[in-house]
mmCIF file of C-alpha atoms and ligand atoms in Angstrom:
data_model
loop_
_atom_site.group_PDB
_atom_site.id
_atom_site.type_symbol
_atom_site.label_atom_id
_atom_site.label_comp_id
_atom_site.label_asym_id
_atom_site.label_seq_id
_atom_site.Cartn_x
_atom_site.Cartn_y
_atom_site.Cartn_z
ATOM 1 C CA UNK A 298 35.171 -5.675 -99.015
ATOM 2 C CA UNK A 299 36.121 -8.215 -96.734
ATOM 3 C CA UNK A 300 39.629 -8.897 -97.393
ATOM 4 C CA UNK A 301 41.247 -12.717 -96.217
ATOM 5 C CA UNK A 302 44.796 -13.206 -96.251
ATOM 6 C CA UNK A 303 45.879 -16.733 -95.964
ATOM 7 C CA UNK A 304 49.624 -18.677 -95.776
ATOM 8 C CA UNK A 305 49.461 -20.576 -98.538
ATOM 9 C CA UNK A 306 47.126 -21.336 -101.725
ATOM 10 C CA UNK A 307 45.773 -24.674 -99.644
ATOM 11 C CA UNK A 308 44.343 -21.771 -96.818
ATOM 12 C CA UNK A 309 43.280 -20.409 -99.759
ATOM 13 C CA UNK A 310 41.355 -23.178 -101.098
ATOM 14 C CA UNK A 311 39.915 -23.885 -97.389
ATOM 15 C CA UNK A 312 38.458 -20.503 -96.676
ATOM 16 C CA UNK A 313 37.337 -19.948 -100.188
ATOM 17 C CA UNK A 314 35.375 -23.610 -99.809
ATOM 18 C CA UNK A 315 34.599 -22.681 -96.058
ATOM 19 C CA UNK A 316 32.970 -19.187 -97.033
ATOM 20 C CA UNK A 317 30.789 -21.292 -100.210
ATOM 21 C CA UNK A 318 29.780 -23.614 -97.823
ATOM 22 C CA UNK A 319 28.514 -20.991 -95.182
ATOM 23 C CA UNK A 320 26.615 -19.442 -97.767
ATOM 24 C CA UNK A 321 24.884 -22.336 -99.005
ATOM 25 C CA UNK A 322 24.024 -23.478 -95.332
ATOM 26 C CA UNK A 323 22.472 -20.207 -94.846
ATOM 27 C CA UNK A 324 19.040 -21.048 -95.500
ATOM 28 C CA UNK A 325 16.875 -23.563 -97.113
ATOM 29 C CA UNK A 326 15.608 -22.064 -100.290
ATOM 30 C CA UNK A 327 17.181 -22.049 -104.739
ATOM 31 C CA UNK A 328 20.213 -21.590 -104.610
ATOM 32 C CA UNK A 329 22.114 -20.176 -107.676
ATOM 33 C CA UNK A 330 26.276 -20.611 -107.764
ATOM 34 C CA UNK A 331 27.995 -19.282 -110.133
ATOM 35 C CA UNK A 332 31.702 -21.054 -111.065
ATOM 36 C CA UNK A 333 35.049 -20.121 -111.745
ATOM 37 C CA UNK A 334 37.088 -22.312 -113.736
ATOM 38 C CA UNK A 335 40.974 -21.854 -113.753
ATOM 39 C CA UNK A 336 44.063 -23.531 -111.384
ATOM 40 C CA UNK A 337 42.674 -21.146 -108.821
ATOM 41 C CA UNK A 338 39.652 -22.728 -107.640
ATOM 42 C CA UNK A 339 40.609 -26.238 -108.576
ATOM 43 C CA UNK A 340 41.381 -26.996 -104.771
ATOM 44 C CA UNK A 341 38.842 -25.306 -103.544
ATOM 45 C CA UNK A 342 36.549 -27.520 -105.072
ATOM 46 C CA UNK A 343 38.523 -30.699 -104.121
ATOM 47 C CA UNK A 344 37.151 -29.629 -100.451
ATOM 48 C CA UNK A 345 33.806 -28.576 -101.667
ATOM 49 C CA UNK A 346 33.335 -31.965 -102.784
ATOM 50 C CA UNK A 347 32.918 -34.127 -99.944
ATOM 51 C CA UNK A 348 30.546 -31.183 -98.633
ATOM 52 C CA UNK A 349 28.182 -31.234 -101.702
ATOM 53 C CA UNK A 350 27.828 -35.073 -101.185
ATOM 54 C CA UNK A 351 27.176 -35.038 -97.587
ATOM 55 C CA UNK A 352 23.332 -34.545 -99.476
ATOM 56 C CA UNK A 353 22.406 -31.625 -96.846
ATOM 57 C CA UNK A 354 21.341 -29.561 -100.165
ATOM 58 C CA UNK A 355 18.771 -31.193 -101.061
ATOM 59 C CA UNK A 356 18.806 -30.314 -105.162
ATOM 60 C CA UNK A 357 17.908 -26.639 -104.569
ATOM 61 C CA UNK A 358 21.223 -25.509 -105.188
ATOM 62 C CA UNK A 359 21.552 -24.882 -109.022
ATOM 63 C CA UNK A 360 25.619 -24.512 -111.130
ATOM 64 C CA UNK A 361 26.981 -22.415 -113.655
ATOM 65 C CA UNK A 362 29.792 -21.771 -115.658
ATOM 66 C CA UNK A 363 30.201 -18.101 -115.831
ATOM 67 C CA UNK A 364 32.484 -18.207 -119.249
ATOM 68 C CA UNK A 365 33.245 -20.925 -122.196
ATOM 69 C CA UNK A 366 35.403 -20.554 -125.290
ATOM 70 C CA UNK A 367 33.847 -20.328 -128.640
ATOM 71 C CA UNK A 368 34.476 -22.210 -131.824
ATOM 72 C CA UNK A 369 35.781 -25.768 -129.794
ATOM 73 C CA UNK A 370 34.287 -29.107 -129.285
ATOM 74 C CA UNK A 371 34.072 -28.280 -125.442
ATOM 75 C CA UNK A 372 34.678 -32.271 -124.349
ATOM 76 C CA UNK A 373 38.259 -30.574 -125.243
ATOM 77 C CA UNK A 374 40.600 -30.047 -122.651
ATOM 78 C CA UNK A 375 41.166 -26.490 -121.810
ATOM 79 C CA UNK A 376 37.478 -25.896 -122.128
ATOM 80 C CA UNK A 377 35.073 -24.556 -119.017
ATOM 81 C CA UNK A 378 33.093 -27.169 -119.525
ATOM 82 C CA UNK A 379 35.837 -30.245 -119.330
ATOM 83 C CA UNK A 380 37.195 -28.347 -116.467
ATOM 84 C CA UNK A 381 34.300 -28.227 -114.230
ATOM 85 C CA UNK A 382 33.354 -31.963 -114.616
ATOM 86 C CA UNK A 383 36.857 -33.276 -114.286
ATOM 87 C CA UNK A 384 37.317 -31.217 -111.579
ATOM 88 C CA UNK A 385 33.866 -31.380 -110.069
ATOM 89 C CA UNK A 386 30.416 -32.622 -111.320
ATOM 90 C CA UNK A 387 32.285 -35.590 -112.056
ATOM 91 C CA UNK A 388 33.064 -36.044 -108.670
ATOM 92 C CA UNK A 389 29.210 -34.744 -106.569
ATOM 93 C CA UNK A 390 26.568 -36.421 -106.657
ATOM 94 C CA UNK A 391 24.252 -33.756 -107.806
ATOM 95 C CA UNK A 392 21.218 -34.039 -110.386
ATOM 96 C CA UNK A 393 22.270 -33.418 -113.867
ATOM 97 C CA UNK A 394 18.832 -30.836 -114.324
ATOM 98 C CA UNK A 395 21.247 -28.750 -111.582
ATOM 99 C CA UNK A 396 23.645 -27.955 -113.975
ATOM 100 C CA UNK A 397 23.511 -25.223 -116.639
ATOM 101 C CA UNK A 398 26.620 -25.128 -119.058
ATOM 102 C CA UNK A 399 26.718 -21.883 -120.760
ATOM 103 C CA UNK A 400 27.885 -21.526 -124.308
ATOM 104 C CA UNK A 401 27.496 -19.725 -127.614
ATOM 105 C CA UNK A 402 24.615 -20.588 -128.862
ATOM 106 C CA UNK A 403 22.456 -20.578 -125.459
ATOM 107 C CA UNK A 404 24.033 -17.513 -124.240
ATOM 108 C CA UNK A 405 21.372 -15.069 -125.122
ATOM 109 C CA UNK A 406 18.829 -16.278 -122.296
ATOM 110 C CA UNK A 407 21.644 -16.059 -119.602
ATOM 111 C CA UNK A 408 21.088 -13.626 -118.196
ATOM 112 C CA UNK A 409 16.870 -14.206 -117.812
ATOM 113 C CA UNK A 410 18.145 -17.475 -116.415
ATOM 114 C CA UNK A 411 20.173 -16.531 -113.778
ATOM 115 C CA UNK A 412 17.740 -13.026 -112.893
ATOM 116 C CA UNK A 413 14.779 -16.002 -112.081
ATOM 117 C CA UNK A 414 17.087 -16.109 -109.128
ATOM 118 C CA UNK A 415 17.802 -13.172 -108.688
ATOM 119 C CA UNK A 416 21.419 -12.647 -110.074
ATOM 120 C CA UNK A 417 23.642 -15.506 -108.892
ATOM 121 C CA UNK A 418 23.368 -16.172 -104.566
ATOM 122 C CA UNK A 419 27.370 -16.880 -104.787
ATOM 123 C CA UNK A 420 29.834 -15.888 -107.592
ATOM 124 C CA UNK A 421 33.170 -17.711 -107.398
ATOM 125 C CA UNK A 422 35.409 -15.417 -109.432
ATOM 126 C CA UNK A 423 39.173 -16.151 -110.233
ATOM 127 C CA UNK A 424 41.223 -12.449 -111.892
ATOM 128 C CA UNK A 425 43.022 -12.601 -114.708
ATOM 129 C CA UNK A 426 46.391 -10.804 -115.220
ATOM 130 C CA UNK A 427 45.250 -8.440 -116.862
ATOM 131 C CA UNK A 428 42.395 -7.953 -114.610
ATOM 132 C CA UNK A 429 39.593 -10.095 -116.521
ATOM 133 C CA UNK A 430 37.084 -11.180 -114.432
ATOM 134 C CA UNK A 431 35.046 -14.445 -116.030
ATOM 135 C CA UNK A 432 36.179 -13.174 -119.276
ATOM 136 C CA UNK A 433 35.510 -9.573 -119.583
ATOM 137 C CA UNK A 434 38.416 -8.367 -121.053
ATOM 138 C CA UNK A 435 39.769 -4.204 -120.214
ATOM 139 C CA UNK A 436 37.282 -2.109 -122.074
ATOM 140 C CA UNK A 437 34.188 -4.103 -121.521
ATOM 141 C CA UNK A 438 31.167 -2.122 -120.626
ATOM 142 C CA UNK A 439 30.009 -2.017 -116.588
ATOM 143 C CA UNK A 440 26.739 -2.501 -118.198
ATOM 144 C CA UNK A 441 27.516 -5.465 -119.909
ATOM 145 C CA UNK A 442 25.181 -8.374 -119.711
ATOM 146 C CA UNK A 443 25.994 -12.375 -121.428
ATOM 147 C CA UNK A 444 28.217 -11.587 -124.676
ATOM 148 C CA UNK A 445 31.099 -13.228 -127.155
ATOM 149 C CA UNK A 446 33.784 -11.599 -125.915
ATOM 150 C CA UNK A 447 37.225 -11.137 -128.593
ATOM 151 C CA UNK A 448 40.359 -12.703 -126.461
ATOM 152 C CA UNK A 449 43.034 -10.128 -125.673
ATOM 153 C CA UNK A 450 46.969 -11.658 -125.867
ATOM 154 C CA UNK A 451 47.044 -11.848 -122.074
ATOM 155 C CA UNK A 452 44.943 -13.247 -121.718
ATOM 156 C CA UNK A 453 45.580 -16.404 -124.375
ATOM 157 C CA UNK A 454 48.879 -16.388 -123.009
ATOM 158 C CA UNK A 455 47.774 -17.101 -119.618
ATOM 159 C CA UNK A 456 46.232 -19.772 -120.863
ATOM 160 C CA UNK A 457 47.986 -21.228 -123.277
ATOM 161 C CA UNK A 458 48.857 -23.941 -120.923
ATOM 162 C CA UNK A 459 45.344 -25.323 -120.788
ATOM 163 C CA UNK A 460 45.503 -26.174 -124.661
ATOM 164 C CA UNK A 461 49.249 -26.956 -125.232
ATOM 165 C CA UNK A 462 49.730 -23.636 -127.295
ATOM 166 C CA UNK A 463 48.820 -20.282 -127.900
ATOM 167 C CA UNK A 464 47.370 -20.946 -131.411
ATOM 168 C CA UNK A 465 45.197 -23.751 -130.069
ATOM 169 C CA UNK A 466 43.951 -21.313 -128.055
ATOM 170 C CA UNK A 467 39.888 -19.927 -129.272
ATOM 171 C CA UNK A 468 40.017 -16.681 -130.691
ATOM 172 C CA UNK A 469 36.690 -15.681 -128.239
ATOM 173 C CA UNK A 470 34.564 -16.604 -125.509
ATOM 174 C CA UNK A 471 31.681 -16.257 -123.872
ATOM 175 C CA UNK A 472 30.974 -14.273 -120.659
ATOM 176 C CA UNK A 473 29.070 -13.528 -118.058
ATOM 177 C CA UNK A 474 29.176 -9.320 -118.517
ATOM 178 C CA UNK A 475 30.013 -7.148 -115.641
ATOM 179 C CA UNK A 476 26.616 -6.301 -115.320
ATOM 180 C CA UNK A 477 25.917 -10.030 -114.561
ATOM 181 C CA UNK A 478 28.271 -10.226 -112.325
ATOM 182 C CA UNK A 479 27.973 -7.136 -109.854
ATOM 183 C CA UNK A 480 23.802 -8.046 -109.892
ATOM 184 C CA UNK A 481 24.986 -11.252 -108.007
ATOM 185 C CA UNK A 482 23.861 -11.035 -104.042
ATOM 186 C CA UNK A 483 27.763 -12.407 -103.139
ATOM 187 C CA UNK A 484 30.474 -12.438 -104.609
ATOM 188 C CA UNK A 485 34.076 -14.078 -103.770
ATOM 189 C CA UNK A 486 37.054 -13.293 -105.211
ATOM 190 C CA UNK A 487 40.199 -15.828 -104.822
ATOM 191 C CA UNK A 488 43.565 -15.089 -106.360
ATOM 192 C CA UNK A 489 47.172 -17.443 -105.391
ATOM 193 C CA UNK A 490 50.705 -16.650 -106.015
ATOM 194 C CA UNK A 491 52.827 -13.518 -106.471
ATOM 195 C CA UNK A 492 52.560 -13.138 -110.184
ATOM 196 C CA UNK A 493 48.694 -12.092 -109.316
ATOM 197 C CA UNK A 494 49.824 -9.191 -106.810
ATOM 198 C CA UNK A 495 49.908 -6.234 -108.805
ATOM 199 C CA UNK A 496 46.658 -6.459 -110.675
ATOM 200 C CA UNK A 497 45.041 -7.350 -107.634
ATOM 201 C CA UNK A 498 46.761 -4.240 -105.723
ATOM 202 C CA UNK A 499 45.020 -2.368 -108.871
ATOM 203 C CA UNK A 500 42.362 -4.057 -108.532
ATOM 204 C CA UNK A 501 41.367 -3.805 -104.561
ATOM 205 C CA UNK A 502 42.943 -0.317 -103.978
ATOM 206 C CA UNK A 503 43.265 1.673 -107.669
ATOM 207 C CA UNK A 504 41.221 3.774 -109.548
ATOM 208 C CA UNK A 505 38.031 2.241 -110.604
ATOM 209 C CA UNK A 506 38.351 2.466 -114.257
ATOM 210 C CA UNK A 507 37.077 -0.178 -116.893
ATOM 211 C CA UNK A 508 40.456 -1.082 -118.937
ATOM 212 C CA UNK A 509 40.573 -2.845 -114.975
ATOM 213 C CA UNK A 510 37.357 -4.871 -115.567
ATOM 214 C CA UNK A 511 37.927 -6.649 -111.895
ATOM 215 C CA UNK A 512 38.239 -2.603 -110.151
ATOM 216 C CA UNK A 513 34.512 -2.375 -110.109
ATOM 217 C CA UNK A 514 34.096 -5.141 -107.750
ATOM 218 C CA UNK A 515 35.164 -2.450 -105.283
ATOM 219 C CA UNK A 516 31.515 -1.081 -105.944
ATOM 220 C CA UNK A 517 29.864 -4.274 -104.779
ATOM 221 C CA UNK A 518 28.605 -4.161 -101.495
ATOM 222 C CA UNK A 519 28.530 -7.611 -100.327
ATOM 223 C CA UNK A 520 32.602 -8.724 -101.828
ATOM 224 C CA UNK A 521 34.692 -11.875 -100.263
ATOM 225 C CA UNK A 522 38.371 -11.672 -101.100
ATOM 226 C CA UNK A 523 40.783 -14.643 -99.861
ATOM 227 C CA UNK A 524 44.042 -14.185 -100.908
ATOM 228 C CA UNK A 525 47.309 -16.048 -100.366
ATOM 229 C CA UNK A 526 50.147 -14.213 -98.689
ATOM 230 C CA UNK A 527 52.115 -13.516 -102.203
ATOM 231 C CA UNK A 528 48.894 -12.444 -104.413
ATOM 232 C CA UNK A 529 48.104 -9.883 -100.984
ATOM 233 C CA UNK A 530 52.228 -8.778 -101.543
ATOM 234 C CA UNK A 531 51.731 -5.514 -102.481
ATOM 235 C CA UNK A 532 48.454 -4.554 -100.544
HETATM 236 P P1 PGA Z 22 43.927 -18.541 -113.003
HETATM 237 O O1 PGA Z 22 42.862 -17.694 -114.193
HETATM 238 O O2 PGA Z 22 43.061 -19.152 -111.909
HETATM 239 O O3 PGA Z 22 44.378 -19.765 -114.287
HETATM 240 O O4 PGA Z 22 44.706 -17.738 -113.077
HETATM 241 C C1 PGA Z 22 42.200 -17.131 -113.855
HETATM 242 C C2 PGA Z 22 41.569 -16.307 -114.922
HETATM 243 O O5 PGA Z 22 42.356 -16.214 -116.099
HETATM 244 O O6 PGA Z 22 39.929 -15.385 -114.443
#
């Protein structure tokens, strides 16, 4: 595991964007990239937009969301689709055919789609305060593939701000599984802020335990972690 500790959110975003861009430029084959949503990666997407718009990737990069809420109009604020459209897809000149949207209706085929690439070439992850990665909540099997997941109260509380109130947060989400995550060739884990410090310590230095889903990342052979100094403060 490679850990980069940065001064603040801006530097975390910059270092993360640099890592993604370097991976996209590594060779000239087709590349699949799994995109996290949430407050953590927004600054990184801002930095990646002009890089993607240089046009050097020649339509060979394919973009995937990694989770999505269920039973909700996907054009509404708070959904992963709307987040990615607003923060990234609407700003980059990429062909619509290079963008895949995971949702509760198409998820059963998702692992097959991704396995055509041999797993994500680059997977970008944030982390929930309870250790969820994508929307794999505590207790999820390390063998799980893309599935529907009941959301925990902690996760709903963490994301109530995206929906205006906790009552509006959907009860369920579809998410890539832990096995889908671990099948990725390269993983970037990002975290910012002191409210993530405890779970970062538990996940990266604690026991590997399915009650702390992110702890499984310790077993990944190509994990790159970028933290700001507050998120890294207990390491
Ligand atoms: P955040 O969400 O980036 O908004 O903190 C991360 C997550 O819940 O996975």
